[in-house]
């Protein structure tokens, strides 16, 4: 889970923090040094990097021949870069990776939302989000290469207008629920009838 402070400081401001958290959980990783490499639709096993330098060496080695995803958001390495040597270590910096990844995901979300006709119903958001995550993972949506496609622009009013609780709200609600559950258990009576076997 990505820290709420990191999301607040680094994530694209057009996305609700709860959407950012769900996006990273669905498409990304908790480790900013995560590198995945795919070639011809097959996953290539690479050694887990323990430093930025190691991660960048793996990325540069595979970026020109394979699909390389990196960081918290599994941002496509080499996006908009013509030469692997031009790839910067910022790719694996947690803040920069989250900033770049969520900005690109916001664009993908707008592309998918536009395809749906920019609906405003609350029921549409899960479908749009699910399709946007799928498009992020595959790089395509309805025949459109989402990473190269033009940003349709516009806001993401649907996800901003709805009452989607922030991570902080969710944490606070979870703490309250845990406390209430603990109190319920502490004050509960016997739940199993042991009278037939001589229990008290």
XYZ file of N, CA and C in Angstrom:
600
model
N 0.845 -1.189 0.000
C 0.000 0.000 0.000
C 0.886 1.247 0.000
N 0.546 2.193 -0.869
C 1.327 3.422 -0.967
C 0.903 4.376 0.140
N 1.884 5.003 0.770
C 1.596 5.906 1.883
C 0.750 7.083 1.420
N -0.194 7.473 2.267
C -1.077 8.598 1.941
C -0.280 9.873 1.721
N 0.804 10.063 2.479
C 1.626 11.269 2.335
C 2.288 11.313 0.966
N 2.742 10.157 0.471
C 3.374 10.101 -0.849
C 2.349 10.403 -1.937
N 1.150 9.887 -1.776
C 0.085 10.153 -2.746
C -0.258 11.638 -2.757
N -0.377 12.213 -1.560
C -0.731 13.633 -1.465
C 0.334 14.515 -2.108
N 1.608 14.163 -1.892
C 2.706 14.990 -2.386
C 2.995 14.779 -3.868
N 2.859 13.530 -4.347
C 3.392 13.199 -5.670
C 2.366 12.808 -6.733
N 1.204 12.317 -6.341
C 0.257 11.820 -7.339
C -0.363 12.954 -8.143
N -0.823 12.608 -9.332
C -1.480 13.591 -10.191
C -2.698 14.156 -9.465
N -2.789 15.492 -9.357
C -3.877 16.092 -8.578
C -5.262 15.906 -9.194
N -5.328 15.505 -10.460
C -6.641 15.308 -11.079
C -7.300 14.014 -10.628
N -6.519 13.146 -9.949
C -7.059 11.872 -9.482
C -7.350 11.919 -7.991
N -8.500 11.387 -7.622
C -8.861 11.233 -6.224
C -7.840 10.296 -5.558
N -7.368 10.594 -4.338
C -6.388 9.721 -3.670
C -6.829 8.257 -3.584
N -8.123 8.025 -3.399
C -8.607 6.639 -3.330
C -8.445 5.938 -4.674
N -8.640 6.675 -5.769
C -8.448 6.113 -7.107
C -6.971 5.782 -7.320
N -6.083 6.677 -6.859
C -4.640 6.442 -6.982
C -4.262 5.160 -6.245
N -4.756 5.011 -5.033
C -4.436 3.822 -4.242
C -4.927 2.557 -4.939
N -6.136 2.609 -5.483
C -6.691 1.444 -6.175
C -5.894 1.138 -7.441
N -5.468 2.180 -8.145
C -4.683 2.001 -9.363
C -3.360 1.307 -9.055
N -2.643 1.795 -8.038
C -1.348 1.196 -7.688
C -1.540 -0.254 -7.233
N -2.605 -0.510 -6.468
C -2.869 -1.871 -6.005
C -3.173 -2.810 -7.172
N -3.880 -2.295 -8.188
C -4.303 -3.133 -9.309
C -3.229 -3.299 -10.372
N -2.441 -2.249 -10.610
C -1.513 -2.280 -11.744
C -0.050 -2.164 -11.366
N 0.239 -1.725 -10.146
C 1.612 -1.409 -9.791
C 2.248 -2.382 -8.823
N 3.094 -1.821 -7.949
C 3.861 -2.620 -7.007
C 4.120 -1.779 -5.764
N 4.420 -2.429 -4.663
C 4.769 -1.679 -3.452
C 6.251 -1.323 -3.429
N 7.027 -1.912 -4.340
C 8.475 -1.691 -4.379
C 8.842 -0.788 -5.557
N 9.421 0.389 -5.296
C 9.762 1.301 -6.389
C 10.842 0.756 -7.321
N 11.575 -0.270 -6.881
C 12.618 -0.854 -7.734
C 12.112 -2.049 -8.545
N 10.832 -2.317 -8.492
C 10.274 -3.426 -9.249
C 10.457 -3.203 -10.746
N 10.975 -4.211 -11.427
C 11.129 -4.154 -12.884
C 10.542 -5.435 -13.461
N 9.600 -5.300 -14.397
C 9.070 -6.471 -15.089
C 9.375 -6.319 -16.572
N 9.735 -7.427 -17.187
C 10.114 -7.425 -18.602
C 9.278 -8.470 -19.324
N 8.634 -8.045 -20.418
C 7.856 -8.971 -21.240
C 8.316 -8.861 -22.683
N 8.374 -10.013 -23.324
C 8.739 -10.048 -24.733
C 7.824 -11.040 -25.427
N 7.154 -10.595 -26.470
C 6.225 -11.471 -27.183
C 5.121 -11.988 -26.300
N 4.704 -11.198 -25.330
C 3.639 -11.594 -24.421
C 4.086 -12.516 -23.300
N 5.375 -12.849 -23.260
C 5.884 -13.732 -22.210
C 6.716 -12.946 -21.206
N 6.553 -13.301 -19.944
C 7.306 -12.663 -18.874
C 8.721 -13.219 -18.849
N 9.690 -12.307 -18.834
C 11.097 -12.704 -18.754
C 11.549 -12.510 -17.315
N 12.091 -13.558 -16.735
C 12.559 -13.457 -15.354
C 13.871 -12.677 -15.304
N 13.890 -11.650 -14.472
C 15.104 -10.857 -14.286
C 15.424 -10.832 -12.800
N 16.686 -10.657 -12.503
C 17.103 -10.602 -11.102
C 16.511 -9.375 -10.431
N 16.012 -9.543 -9.215
C 15.422 -8.415 -8.483
C 16.521 -7.415 -8.132
N 16.394 -6.183 -8.603
C 17.436 -5.189 -8.306
C 17.392 -4.756 -6.851
N 18.563 -4.479 -6.301
C 18.648 -4.033 -4.912
C 19.043 -2.567 -4.817
N 19.283 -1.942 -5.963
C 19.662 -0.530 -5.974
C 19.167 0.116 -7.257
N 19.167 1.437 -7.256
C 18.753 2.181 -8.441
C 19.641 1.841 -9.633
N 20.941 1.731 -9.399
C 21.878 1.420 -10.485
C 21.581 0.058 -11.110
N 21.307 -0.932 -10.266
C 20.982 -2.265 -10.776
C 19.687 -2.238 -11.577
N 18.691 -1.524 -11.048
C 17.403 -1.418 -11.750
C 17.590 -0.766 -13.113
N 18.356 0.322 -13.161
C 18.579 1.028 -14.422
C 19.352 0.168 -15.414
N 20.290 -0.652 -14.932
C 21.046 -1.538 -15.825
C 20.106 -2.550 -16.479
N 19.183 -3.115 -15.691
C 18.214 -4.073 -16.229
C 17.294 -3.388 -17.227
N 16.820 -2.200 -16.877
C 15.910 -1.455 -17.751
C 16.587 -1.150 -19.081
N 17.811 -0.633 -19.035
C 18.521 -0.271 -20.270
C 18.846 -1.497 -21.121
N 19.104 -2.615 -20.454
C 19.427 -3.845 -21.174
C 18.245 -4.339 -22.011
N 17.033 -4.182 -21.481
C 15.858 -4.767 -22.127
C 14.945 -3.760 -22.833
N 15.103 -2.476 -22.572
C 14.124 -1.476 -23.031
C 13.937 -1.428 -24.544
N 14.988 -1.674 -25.309
C 14.870 -1.549 -26.759
C 14.243 -2.772 -27.414
N 14.299 -3.931 -26.755
C 13.796 -5.160 -27.371
C 12.521 -5.696 -26.724
N 12.206 -5.222 -25.530
C 11.076 -5.788 -24.782
C 10.223 -4.681 -24.164
N 9.098 -5.090 -23.610
C 8.240 -4.165 -22.880
C 8.690 -4.184 -21.421
N 9.171 -3.055 -20.940
C 9.697 -2.972 -19.580
C 8.809 -2.043 -18.763
N 8.351 -2.544 -17.622
C 7.544 -1.748 -16.699
C 8.334 -1.585 -15.410
N 8.179 -0.411 -14.781
C 9.043 -0.124 -13.642
C 8.332 0.679 -12.554
N 8.713 0.398 -11.311
C 8.300 1.231 -10.182
C 6.946 0.930 -9.590
N 6.518 1.854 -8.737
C 5.249 1.711 -8.018
C 4.073 1.580 -8.966
N 4.145 2.296 -10.088
C 3.026 2.308 -11.024
C 3.245 1.403 -12.224
N 4.385 0.696 -12.249
C 4.751 -0.110 -13.417
C 4.658 0.746 -14.680
N 5.266 1.926 -14.584
C 5.304 2.878 -15.687
C 6.103 2.281 -16.839
N 5.622 2.424 -18.088
C 6.359 1.875 -19.225
C 7.697 2.591 -19.414
N 8.788 1.885 -19.193
C 10.113 2.478 -19.372
C 10.328 2.756 -20.854
N 10.936 3.878 -21.142
C 11.236 4.211 -22.525
C 10.126 4.942 -23.238
N 9.038 5.225 -22.531
C 7.931 5.936 -23.148
C 8.386 7.345 -23.537
N 8.368 7.621 -24.824
C 8.794 8.928 -25.312
C 10.300 9.102 -25.398
N 11.060 8.022 -25.177
C 12.523 8.084 -25.235
C 12.989 7.287 -26.448
N 13.890 7.856 -27.231
C 14.342 7.197 -28.461
C 15.514 6.246 -28.225
N 16.310 6.508 -27.209
C 17.487 5.688 -26.961
C 17.506 5.243 -25.503
N 17.817 3.958 -25.256
C 17.825 3.421 -23.893
C 18.805 4.161 -22.994
N 19.852 4.713 -23.590
C 20.835 5.469 -22.814
C 20.271 6.751 -22.231
N 19.148 7.208 -22.805
C 18.522 8.443 -22.325
C 17.625 8.225 -21.118
N 17.405 6.978 -20.740
C 16.545 6.684 -19.593
C 17.190 7.179 -18.306
N 16.403 7.849 -17.483
C 16.914 8.485 -16.267
C 16.539 7.685 -15.014
N 17.374 7.777 -13.966
C 17.086 7.075 -12.708
C 15.790 7.526 -12.029
N 15.241 8.672 -12.458
C 13.973 9.145 -11.887
C 12.859 8.120 -12.087
N 13.040 7.227 -13.063
C 12.040 6.187 -13.313
C 11.733 5.380 -12.056
N 12.769 5.150 -11.233
C 12.570 4.324 -10.044
C 12.494 5.140 -8.756
N 12.512 6.466 -8.882
C 12.295 7.310 -7.709
C 10.816 7.228 -7.348
N 10.469 6.868 -6.104
C 9.058 6.664 -5.756
C 8.158 7.845 -6.102
N 8.593 9.061 -5.770
C 7.755 10.236 -6.017
C 7.603 10.502 -7.510
N 8.711 10.475 -8.227
C 8.662 10.771 -9.661
C 7.910 9.692 -10.419
N 8.093 8.433 -10.012
C 7.388 7.337 -10.665
C 5.883 7.461 -10.445
N 5.499 7.814 -9.216
C 4.079 7.994 -8.912
C 3.513 9.183 -9.678
N 4.288 10.253 -9.776
C 3.844 11.444 -10.507
C 3.626 11.122 -11.991
N 4.621 10.505 -12.612
C 4.525 10.174 -14.035
C 3.443 9.132 -14.289
N 3.436 8.100 -13.455
C 2.479 7.018 -13.643
C 1.040 7.456 -13.480
N 0.764 8.244 -12.461
C -0.625 8.670 -12.241
C -1.065 9.709 -13.270
N -0.130 10.531 -13.749
C -0.482 11.489 -14.811
C -0.874 10.730 -16.073
N -0.102 9.683 -16.387
C -0.422 8.879 -17.571
C -1.710 8.089 -17.360
N -1.915 7.569 -16.146
C -3.148 6.825 -15.887
C -4.360 7.737 -15.967
N -4.213 8.974 -15.509
C -5.323 9.934 -15.614
C -5.702 10.128 -17.079
N -4.696 10.194 -17.944
C -4.951 10.327 -19.383
C -5.696 9.097 -19.904
N -5.225 7.900 -19.505
C -5.881 6.660 -19.931
C -7.326 6.633 -19.433
N -7.529 7.063 -18.203
C -8.870 7.112 -17.623
C -9.772 8.046 -18.431
N -9.224 9.178 -18.875
C -10.005 10.112 -19.693
C -10.336 9.508 -21.063
N -9.383 8.767 -21.631
C -9.635 8.113 -22.921
C -10.773 7.109 -22.791
N -10.713 6.288 -21.759
C -11.741 5.267 -21.542
C -13.079 5.919 -21.221
N -13.054 6.941 -20.370
C -14.289 7.635 -20.004
C -14.951 8.266 -21.227
N -14.138 8.833 -22.111
C -14.684 9.442 -23.342
C -15.324 8.378 -24.215
N -14.684 7.199 -24.294
C -15.246 6.113 -25.095
C -16.621 5.708 -24.548
N -16.769 5.758 -23.224
C -18.049 5.432 -22.589
C -19.059 6.573 -22.737
N -18.629 7.708 -23.272
C -19.524 8.858 -23.412
C -19.505 9.768 -22.204
N -18.405 9.731 -21.432
C -18.261 10.540 -20.219
C -19.498 10.459 -19.322
N -19.863 9.245 -18.905
C -21.071 9.096 -18.078
C -20.892 9.757 -16.712
N -22.010 10.080 -16.101
C -21.965 10.704 -14.778
C -22.598 9.819 -13.706
N -23.078 8.637 -14.095
C -23.706 7.761 -13.105
C -22.641 7.094 -12.247
N -22.975 6.905 -10.993
C -22.052 6.307 -10.037
C -21.699 4.877 -10.418
N -22.638 4.180 -11.055
C -22.424 2.782 -11.420
C -21.368 2.627 -12.513
N -21.120 3.689 -13.289
C -20.190 3.591 -14.418
C -18.725 3.584 -13.982
N -18.412 4.216 -12.853
C -17.011 4.369 -12.452
C -16.252 3.047 -12.317
N -16.806 2.020 -11.661
C -16.046 0.760 -11.556
C -15.697 0.157 -12.918
N -16.630 0.261 -13.885
C -16.382 -0.289 -15.224
C -15.304 0.516 -15.953
N -15.385 1.826 -15.841
C -14.388 2.690 -16.478
C -13.025 2.444 -15.862
N -12.979 2.363 -14.545
C -11.712 2.131 -13.845
C -11.112 0.782 -14.252
N -11.934 -0.259 -14.269
C -11.462 -1.597 -14.615
C -10.898 -1.625 -16.039
N -11.614 -0.988 -16.973
C -11.137 -0.942 -18.356
C -9.862 -0.108 -18.479
N -9.759 0.959 -17.679
C -8.566 1.813 -17.719
C -7.348 1.047 -17.194
N -7.529 0.263 -16.144
C -6.422 -0.546 -15.612
C -6.004 -1.592 -16.648
N -6.987 -2.215 -17.299
C -6.675 -3.196 -18.341
C -5.907 -2.532 -19.486
N -6.352 -1.340 -19.873
C -5.667 -0.592 -20.931
C -4.252 -0.229 -20.506
N -4.081 0.117 -19.230
C -2.748 0.435 -18.703
C -1.828 -0.784 -18.794
N -2.369 -1.948 -18.457
C -1.556 -3.169 -18.460
C -1.193 -3.611 -19.881
N -2.148 -3.468 -20.807
C -1.931 -3.964 -22.173
C -1.392 -2.884 -23.114
N -1.635 -1.628 -22.766
C -1.219 -0.531 -23.645
C -2.234 -0.183 -24.709
N -3.371 -0.892 -24.727
C -4.386 -0.645 -25.767
C -5.786 -0.639 -25.187
N -6.651 0.127 -25.855
C -8.067 0.126 -25.511
C -8.864 0.353 -26.785
N -9.682 -0.625 -27.142
C -10.506 -0.557 -28.346
C -9.690 -0.148 -29.576
N -8.531 -0.807 -29.719
C -7.694 -0.562 -30.882
C -6.839 0.690 -30.824
N -6.914 1.418 -29.712
C -6.130 2.644 -29.558
C -4.930 2.365 -28.662
N -3.752 2.788 -29.108
C -2.549 2.680 -28.278
C -2.591 3.824 -27.270
N -2.988 3.512 -26.038
C -3.306 4.559 -25.064
C -2.112 5.409 -24.652
N -0.908 4.850 -24.705
C 0.251 5.623 -24.281
C 0.682 6.638 -25.341
N 0.414 6.322 -26.605
C 0.758 7.251 -27.681
C -0.419 8.149 -28.073
N -1.629 7.785 -27.670
C -2.827 8.533 -28.072
C -2.821 9.940 -27.489
N -3.529 10.825 -28.173
C -3.666 12.204 -27.711
C -4.602 12.231 -26.504
N -4.246 13.051 -25.524
C -5.087 13.209 -24.336
C -6.362 13.951 -24.741
N -7.532 13.331 -24.511
C -8.776 14.004 -24.887
C -9.074 15.231 -24.032
N -8.333 15.381 -22.935
C -8.538 16.536 -22.062
C -9.832 16.417 -21.276
N -10.180 17.482 -20.625
C -11.368 17.469 -19.787
C -11.042 16.932 -18.416
N -11.932 17.146 -17.513
C -11.718 16.683 -16.142
C -12.256 15.287 -15.953
N -12.024 14.770 -14.787
C -12.575 13.475 -14.409
C -13.661 13.735 -13.366
N -14.697 14.462 -13.819
C -15.722 14.926 -12.885
C -16.395 13.773 -12.156
N -16.561 12.661 -12.844
C -17.269 11.530 -12.247
C -16.591 11.077 -10.958
N -15.288 10.813 -11.029
C -14.604 10.305 -9.841
C -14.374 11.398 -8.812
N -14.398 12.655 -9.196
C -14.220 13.729 -8.223
C -15.549 14.073 -7.543
N -16.641 13.979 -8.308
C -17.930 14.391 -7.776
C -18.484 13.377 -6.790
N -18.197 12.118 -7.040
C -18.727 11.081 -6.162
C -18.020 11.109 -4.815
N -18.704 10.635 -3.819
C -18.144 10.645 -2.472
C -17.260 9.413 -2.275
N -16.084 9.451 -2.903
C -15.115 8.364 -2.744
C -14.232 8.735 -1.567
N -14.260 7.968 -0.473
C -13.481 8.358 0.703
C -11.987 8.343 0.418
N -11.293 9.286 0.998
C -9.837 9.329 0.831
C -9.202 8.244 1.685
N -7.906 8.019 1.478
C -7.189 7.001 2.241
C -7.220 7.320 3.727
N -7.076 8.601 4.047
C -7.085 9.012 5.456
C -8.440 8.698 6.075
N -9.519 9.002 5.326
C -10.861 8.701 5.821
C -11.034 7.197 6.029
N -10.500 6.414 5.064
C -10.634 4.964 5.159
C -9.873 4.432 6.360
N -8.673 4.970 6.597
C -7.881 4.543 7.753
C -8.603 4.850 9.051
N -9.173 6.058 9.137
C -9.884 6.461 10.343
C -11.117 5.578 10.557
N -11.843 5.310 9.454
C -13.030 4.474 9.554
C -12.649 3.058 9.989
N -11.532 2.541 9.445
C -11.069 1.208 9.796
C -10.712 1.115 11.266
N -10.058 2.149 11.803
C -9.673 2.179 13.217
C -10.912 2.166 14.098
N -11.923 2.963 13.711
C -13.172 3.017 14.475
C -13.868 1.664 14.454
N -13.917 1.035 13.262
C -14.561 -0.276 13.151
C -13.833 -1.313 14.001
N -12.485 -1.300 13.957
C -11.709 -2.250 14.753
C -11.992 -2.082 16.237
N -12.065 -0.821 16.680
C -12.320 -0.539 18.096
C -13.709 -1.032 18.494
N -14.701 -0.757 17.615
C -16.060 -1.191 17.916
C -16.143 -2.720 17.959
N -15.466 -3.367 17.010
C -15.491 -4.834 16.965
C -14.863 -5.411 18.227
N -13.755 -4.791 18.685
C -13.083 -5.256 19.901
C -14.012 -5.115 21.100
N -14.714 -3.977 21.178
C -15.636 -3.760 22.296
C -16.789 -4.748 22.250
N -17.285 -5.064 21.016
C -18.380 -6.020 20.882
C -17.955 -7.397 21.364
N -16.746 -7.802 21.023
C -16.250 -9.119 21.421
C -16.042 -9.177 22.928
N -15.489 -8.109 23.485
C -15.202 -8.076 24.927
C -16.480 -8.170 25.751
N -17.562 -7.592 25.238
C -18.802 -7.577 26.011
C -19.769 -8.680 25.630
N -19.347 -9.566 24.735
C -20.255 -10.609 24.256
C -20.395 -11.725 25.286
N -21.571 -12.323 25.289
C -21.806 -13.458 26.176
C -21.378 -14.747 25.500
N -21.798 -15.891 26.092
C -21.468 -17.184 25.508
C -22.213 -17.321 24.197
N -21.487 -17.755 23.174
C -22.091 -17.877 21.855
C -22.405 -19.331 21.508
N -21.848 -20.278 22.258
C -22.096 -21.689 21.991
C -22.781 -22.281 23.220
N -23.840 -22.995 22.973
C -24.578 -23.620 24.071
C -23.854 -24.896 24.499
N -23.198 -24.831 25.675
C -22.460 -25.981 26.185
C -23.233 -26.737 27.269
N -24.494 -26.360 27.491
C -25.263 -26.932 28.584
C -25.471 -28.427 28.432
N -25.531 -28.936 27.198
C -25.787 -30.372 26.998
C -24.589 -31.217 27.374
N -23.376 -30.616 27.420
C -22.206 -31.421 27.792
C -21.673 -31.015 29.185
N -22.494 -30.310 29.917
C -22.139 -29.959 31.280
C -21.284 -28.704 31.370
N -21.234 -27.934 30.306
C -20.441 -26.703 30.340
C -21.199 -25.591 31.017
N -20.480 -24.526 31.410
C -21.129 -23.388 32.073
C -21.343 -22.271 31.069
